[in-house]
XYZ file of C-alpha atoms in Angstrom:
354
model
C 87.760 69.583 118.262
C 88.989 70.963 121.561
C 87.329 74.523 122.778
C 90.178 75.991 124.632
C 92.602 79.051 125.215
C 95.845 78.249 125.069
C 98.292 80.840 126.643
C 102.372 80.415 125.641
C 104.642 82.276 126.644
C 107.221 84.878 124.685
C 109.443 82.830 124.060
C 107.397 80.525 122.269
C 106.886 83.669 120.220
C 103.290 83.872 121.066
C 101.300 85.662 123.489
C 97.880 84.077 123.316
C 96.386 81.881 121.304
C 92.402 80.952 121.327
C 90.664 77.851 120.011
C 86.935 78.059 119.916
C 84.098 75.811 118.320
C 81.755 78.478 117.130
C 78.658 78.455 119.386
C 76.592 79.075 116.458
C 78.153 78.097 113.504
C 80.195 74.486 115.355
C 83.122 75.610 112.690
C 86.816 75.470 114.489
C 87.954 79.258 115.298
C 91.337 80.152 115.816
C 92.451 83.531 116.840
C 96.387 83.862 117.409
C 97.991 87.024 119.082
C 101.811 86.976 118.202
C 102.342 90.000 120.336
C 100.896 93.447 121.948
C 104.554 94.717 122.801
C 104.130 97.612 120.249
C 100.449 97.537 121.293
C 96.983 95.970 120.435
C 97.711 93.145 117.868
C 95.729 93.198 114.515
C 95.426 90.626 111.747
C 93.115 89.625 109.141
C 90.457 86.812 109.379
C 90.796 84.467 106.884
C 87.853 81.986 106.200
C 89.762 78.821 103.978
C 89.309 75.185 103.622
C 91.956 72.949 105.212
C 92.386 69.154 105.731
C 92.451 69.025 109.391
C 91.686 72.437 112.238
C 95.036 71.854 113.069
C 96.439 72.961 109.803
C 94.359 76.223 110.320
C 96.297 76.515 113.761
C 99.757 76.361 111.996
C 98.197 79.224 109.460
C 97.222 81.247 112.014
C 100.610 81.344 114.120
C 102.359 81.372 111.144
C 100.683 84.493 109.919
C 100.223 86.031 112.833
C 104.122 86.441 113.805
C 104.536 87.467 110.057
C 101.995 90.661 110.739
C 103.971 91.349 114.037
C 106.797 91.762 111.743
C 105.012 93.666 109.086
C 103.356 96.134 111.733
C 106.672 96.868 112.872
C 108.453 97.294 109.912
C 105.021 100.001 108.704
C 106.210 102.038 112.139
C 102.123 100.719 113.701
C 101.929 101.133 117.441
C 100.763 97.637 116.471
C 101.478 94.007 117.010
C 100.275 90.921 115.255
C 97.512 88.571 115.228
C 95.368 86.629 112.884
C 92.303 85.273 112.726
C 91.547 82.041 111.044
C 87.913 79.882 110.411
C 89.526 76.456 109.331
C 86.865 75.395 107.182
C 86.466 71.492 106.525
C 87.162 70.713 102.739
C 84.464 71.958 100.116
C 82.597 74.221 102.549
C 82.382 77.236 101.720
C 79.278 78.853 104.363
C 76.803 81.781 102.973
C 73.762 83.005 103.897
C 72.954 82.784 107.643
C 75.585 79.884 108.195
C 78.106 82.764 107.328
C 76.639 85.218 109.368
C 76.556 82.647 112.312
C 80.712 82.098 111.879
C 81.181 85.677 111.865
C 79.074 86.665 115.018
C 81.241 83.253 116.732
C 84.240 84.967 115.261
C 83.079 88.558 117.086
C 82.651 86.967 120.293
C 86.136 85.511 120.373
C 87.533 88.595 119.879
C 85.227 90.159 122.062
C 86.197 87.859 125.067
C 89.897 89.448 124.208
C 89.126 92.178 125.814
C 90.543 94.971 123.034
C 93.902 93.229 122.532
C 93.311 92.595 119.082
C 91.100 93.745 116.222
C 90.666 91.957 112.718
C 90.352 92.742 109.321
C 89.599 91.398 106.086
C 91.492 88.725 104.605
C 91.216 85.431 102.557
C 87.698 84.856 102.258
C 86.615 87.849 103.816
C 85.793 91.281 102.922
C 84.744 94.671 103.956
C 80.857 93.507 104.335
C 82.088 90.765 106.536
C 84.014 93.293 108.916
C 80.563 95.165 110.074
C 78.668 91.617 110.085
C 81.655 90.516 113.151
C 81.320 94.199 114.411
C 78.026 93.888 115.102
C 79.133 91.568 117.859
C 82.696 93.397 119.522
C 84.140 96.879 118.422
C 87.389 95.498 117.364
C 87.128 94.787 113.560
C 88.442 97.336 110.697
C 88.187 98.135 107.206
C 84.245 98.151 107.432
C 82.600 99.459 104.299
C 82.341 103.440 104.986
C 78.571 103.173 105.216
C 79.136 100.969 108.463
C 81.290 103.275 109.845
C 85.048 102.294 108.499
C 87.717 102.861 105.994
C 85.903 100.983 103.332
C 87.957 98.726 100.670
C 91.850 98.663 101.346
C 92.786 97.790 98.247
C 93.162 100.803 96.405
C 95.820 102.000 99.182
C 97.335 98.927 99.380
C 98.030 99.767 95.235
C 99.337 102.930 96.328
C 101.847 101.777 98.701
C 103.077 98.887 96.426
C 103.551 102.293 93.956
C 105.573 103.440 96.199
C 107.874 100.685 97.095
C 108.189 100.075 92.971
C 109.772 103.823 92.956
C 112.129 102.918 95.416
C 112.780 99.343 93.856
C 113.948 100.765 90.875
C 116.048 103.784 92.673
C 118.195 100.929 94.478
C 118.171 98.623 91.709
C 118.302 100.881 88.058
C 119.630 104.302 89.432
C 116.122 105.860 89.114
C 113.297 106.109 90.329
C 111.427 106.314 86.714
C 109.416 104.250 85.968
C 108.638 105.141 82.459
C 111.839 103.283 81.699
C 110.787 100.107 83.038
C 108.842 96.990 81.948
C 107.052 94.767 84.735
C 105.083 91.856 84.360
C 102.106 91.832 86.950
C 101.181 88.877 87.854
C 97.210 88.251 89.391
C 94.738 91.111 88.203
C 92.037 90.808 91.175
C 91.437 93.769 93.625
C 94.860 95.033 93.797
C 96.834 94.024 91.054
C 94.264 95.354 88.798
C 94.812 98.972 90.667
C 98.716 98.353 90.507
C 98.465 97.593 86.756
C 95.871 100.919 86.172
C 98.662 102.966 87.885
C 102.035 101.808 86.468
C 100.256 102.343 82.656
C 99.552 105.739 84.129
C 103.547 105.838 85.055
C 103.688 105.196 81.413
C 105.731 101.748 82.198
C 106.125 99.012 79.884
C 103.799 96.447 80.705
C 102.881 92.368 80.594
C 100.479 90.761 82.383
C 98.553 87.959 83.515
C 95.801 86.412 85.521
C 94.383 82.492 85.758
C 90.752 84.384 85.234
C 90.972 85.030 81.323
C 88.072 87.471 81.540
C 91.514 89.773 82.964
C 92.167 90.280 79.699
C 90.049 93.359 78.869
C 91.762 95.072 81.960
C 95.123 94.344 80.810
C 94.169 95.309 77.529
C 92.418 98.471 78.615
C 95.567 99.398 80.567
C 98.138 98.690 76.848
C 99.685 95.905 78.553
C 100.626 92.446 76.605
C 98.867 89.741 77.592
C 100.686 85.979 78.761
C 99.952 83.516 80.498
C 100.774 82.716 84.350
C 103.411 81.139 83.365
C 104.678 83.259 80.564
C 103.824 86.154 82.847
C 106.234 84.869 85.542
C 109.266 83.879 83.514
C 109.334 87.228 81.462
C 111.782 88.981 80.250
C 111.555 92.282 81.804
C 112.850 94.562 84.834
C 110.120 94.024 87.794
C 108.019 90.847 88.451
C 104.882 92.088 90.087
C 103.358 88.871 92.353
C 99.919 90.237 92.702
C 97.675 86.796 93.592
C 98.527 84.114 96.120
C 101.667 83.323 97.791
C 104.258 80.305 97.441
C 105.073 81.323 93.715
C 108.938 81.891 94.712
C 110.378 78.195 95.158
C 113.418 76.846 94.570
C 111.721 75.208 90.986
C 111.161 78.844 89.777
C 113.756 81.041 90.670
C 116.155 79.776 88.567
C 113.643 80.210 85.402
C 112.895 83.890 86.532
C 114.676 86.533 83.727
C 113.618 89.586 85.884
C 116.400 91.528 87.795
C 113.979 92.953 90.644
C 110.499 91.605 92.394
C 108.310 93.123 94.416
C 104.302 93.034 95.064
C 101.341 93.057 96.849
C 100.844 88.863 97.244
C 101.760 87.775 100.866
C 104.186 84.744 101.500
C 105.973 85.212 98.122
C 108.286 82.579 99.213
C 107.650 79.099 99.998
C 110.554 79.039 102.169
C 112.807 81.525 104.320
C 115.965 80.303 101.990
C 114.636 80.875 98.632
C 115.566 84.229 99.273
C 118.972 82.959 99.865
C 118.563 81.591 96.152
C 117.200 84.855 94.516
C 120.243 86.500 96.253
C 122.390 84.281 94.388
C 120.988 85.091 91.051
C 121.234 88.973 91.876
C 117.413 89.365 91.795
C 116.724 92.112 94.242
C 113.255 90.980 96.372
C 111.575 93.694 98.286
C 110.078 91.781 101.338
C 106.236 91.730 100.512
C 105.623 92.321 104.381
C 107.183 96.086 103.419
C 105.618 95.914 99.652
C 102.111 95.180 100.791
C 101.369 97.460 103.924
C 99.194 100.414 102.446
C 96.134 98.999 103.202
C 96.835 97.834 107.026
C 98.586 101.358 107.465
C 95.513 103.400 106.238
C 93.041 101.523 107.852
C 94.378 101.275 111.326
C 95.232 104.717 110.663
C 91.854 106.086 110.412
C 89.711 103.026 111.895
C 91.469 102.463 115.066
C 93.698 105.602 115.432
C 91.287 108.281 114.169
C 93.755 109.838 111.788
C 92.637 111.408 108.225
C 92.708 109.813 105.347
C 95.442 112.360 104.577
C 97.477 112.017 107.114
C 96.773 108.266 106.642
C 97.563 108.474 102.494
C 100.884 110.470 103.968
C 102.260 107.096 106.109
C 101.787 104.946 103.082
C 103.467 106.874 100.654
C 106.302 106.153 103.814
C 106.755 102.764 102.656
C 109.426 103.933 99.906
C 111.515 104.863 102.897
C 110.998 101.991 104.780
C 112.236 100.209 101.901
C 114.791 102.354 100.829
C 116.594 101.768 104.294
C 115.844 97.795 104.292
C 117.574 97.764 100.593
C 120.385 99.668 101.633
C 120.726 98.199 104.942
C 120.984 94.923 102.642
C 123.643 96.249 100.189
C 125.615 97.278 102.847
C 125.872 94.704 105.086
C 125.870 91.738 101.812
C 122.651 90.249 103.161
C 119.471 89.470 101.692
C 116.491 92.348 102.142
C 114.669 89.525 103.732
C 117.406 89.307 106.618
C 117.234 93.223 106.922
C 114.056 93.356 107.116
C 113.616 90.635 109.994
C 116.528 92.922 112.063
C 115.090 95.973 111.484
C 111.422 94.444 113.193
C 112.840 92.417 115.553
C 115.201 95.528 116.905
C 111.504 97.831 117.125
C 109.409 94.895 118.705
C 112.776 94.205 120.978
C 113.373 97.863 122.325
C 109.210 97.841 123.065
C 109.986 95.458 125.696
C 112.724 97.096 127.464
């Protein structure tokens, strides 16, 4: 593997990008910065197996322009970046070989100079935030013991809340959701608080995860129980996409009986023109870069830009506006929310520059 930095220029649609082979840990480290036009860039770091380091690469500037977007779109001073540990296939490091990927991982972004900061992400967690601050300042969403914001996920329930109100005002007439039935699919950190807070809401409910031991939570919360499958081709008003991404292709959207989507899971669709195709079926899809920003907005809000977690709780709830202007923007102009969205980031990041 080649140790290098590897600077590109805007129009390449990345700033800097960094590949490393961990002094400690000899793992490939990538660390992408889309851009710092809105200011420091922030991403998660994402420890996943992949075939080849390169195929980490293409994750990491692939998700790292997405959180430029997303950042944008949540009103951050904020660009994007990511962090990714391309891990060779069936390694999965613990113990002190973890500890020795995260320290590499802290001195890359150390040697950044404060451009960027991380957060958790796929494989990665608040425990593994202090472990890479104990080598550079810039990481976020440390457990509150060490200093941070602690788990995300709870706030990144509440903004996906939020964004289901304003779903259903565009979509139904109201924001109510007592009147609605969802089927949440993927019951892990988030989805789990999602499905807790719509049986609050008093919402209809199925759901679904590929862990069966789910089942007491969905029980617990009166919601039907299906399978993944089941759970995705229901016949209700929201589809909730709560676990990994790729789930919207062109093989399921034309099996999907729901009139509305939107949830937490990132890279809902396995292509920029399925949502051409769920446009075409009159399925409203609330971009998930919108749907899934509480966390990111509450802990950058208190981590890195020393806010309260009140003020911070305020700027999620802000996400039913956001979206509320992308839908309408949408409606108005006969696009896709996807397009919308995309215009409404570029035109912030675009007027930073000027």
């Amino acid at each position: 593997m080649i140790a290098t930095d590897i600077d590109i220029d805007i129009e390449s649609m990345h700033e800097h990008v960094v590949v490393r082979r961990g002094a400690r840990s000899g793992l490939p480290i990538v660390v992408a910065v889309h851009s710092t036009a809105l200011g420091q860039a922030i991403g998660g770091c994402r420890l996943a197996n992949y075939p080849h380091w390169r195929d980490g690469l293409d994750d990491a500037l692939r998700l790292s322009a997405a959180m430029s977007d997303k950042c944008a779109l949540a009103g951050l001073p904020n660009g994007g970046g990511k962090t990714v540990v391309a891990l060779p296939p069936g390694v999965t490091p613990d113990g002190a070989t973890r500890r020795a990927v995260l320290h590499d991982v802290g001195d890359v972004i150390a040697g950044l100079g404060g451009t960027y900061a991380t957060g958790p992400d796929v494989g990665t967690g608040p425990d593994d935030m202090a472990t890479i601050a104990e080598r550079t300042p810039y990481a976020f969403c440390r457990p509150v013991g060490a200093g941070g914001s602690g788990d995300s996920s709870e706030h990144t329930a509440v903004g996906v809340l939020a964004a289901l109100h304003a779903l259903c005002a565009e979509r139904f007439g109201s924001s109510d959701l007592s009147t609605r039935s969802f089927a949440v699919l993927g019951l892990g950190r988030v989805g789990g608080h999602v499905l807790r807070m719509l049986a609050d809401a008093r919402a209809t409910l199925v759901a679904s995860d590929v862990d069966d031991s789910r089942r007491a939570l969905a029980g617990a919360a009166g919601a039907a129980w299906a399978s993944p499958q089941d759970c995705l081709t229901a016949d209700v008003d929201v589809l909730v996409p709560a676990a990994l991404g790729g789930l919207l292709t062109p093989h399921t959207v034309p099996k999907l009986r729901c009139a509305a989507i939107a949830g937490p899971a990132n890279n809902q669709l396995d292509a920029p023109a399925t949502a051409d195709l769920l446009h075409q079926r009159g399925i409203l899809w609330a971009p998930d870069i919108v749907v899934s920003a509480g966390g990111i907005i509450h802990a950058t809000a208190v981590e890195l830009h020393h806010e309260t977690s009140t003020q911070a709780t305020v700027r999620v709830h802000g996400i039913a506006d956001t979206l509320t202007d992308i839908l309408r923007t949408a409606r108005a102009a006969g696009s896709t929310p996807a397009e919308a969205a995309r215009s409404h980031a570029r035109r912030r990041i675009c007027g930073a520059h000027r």
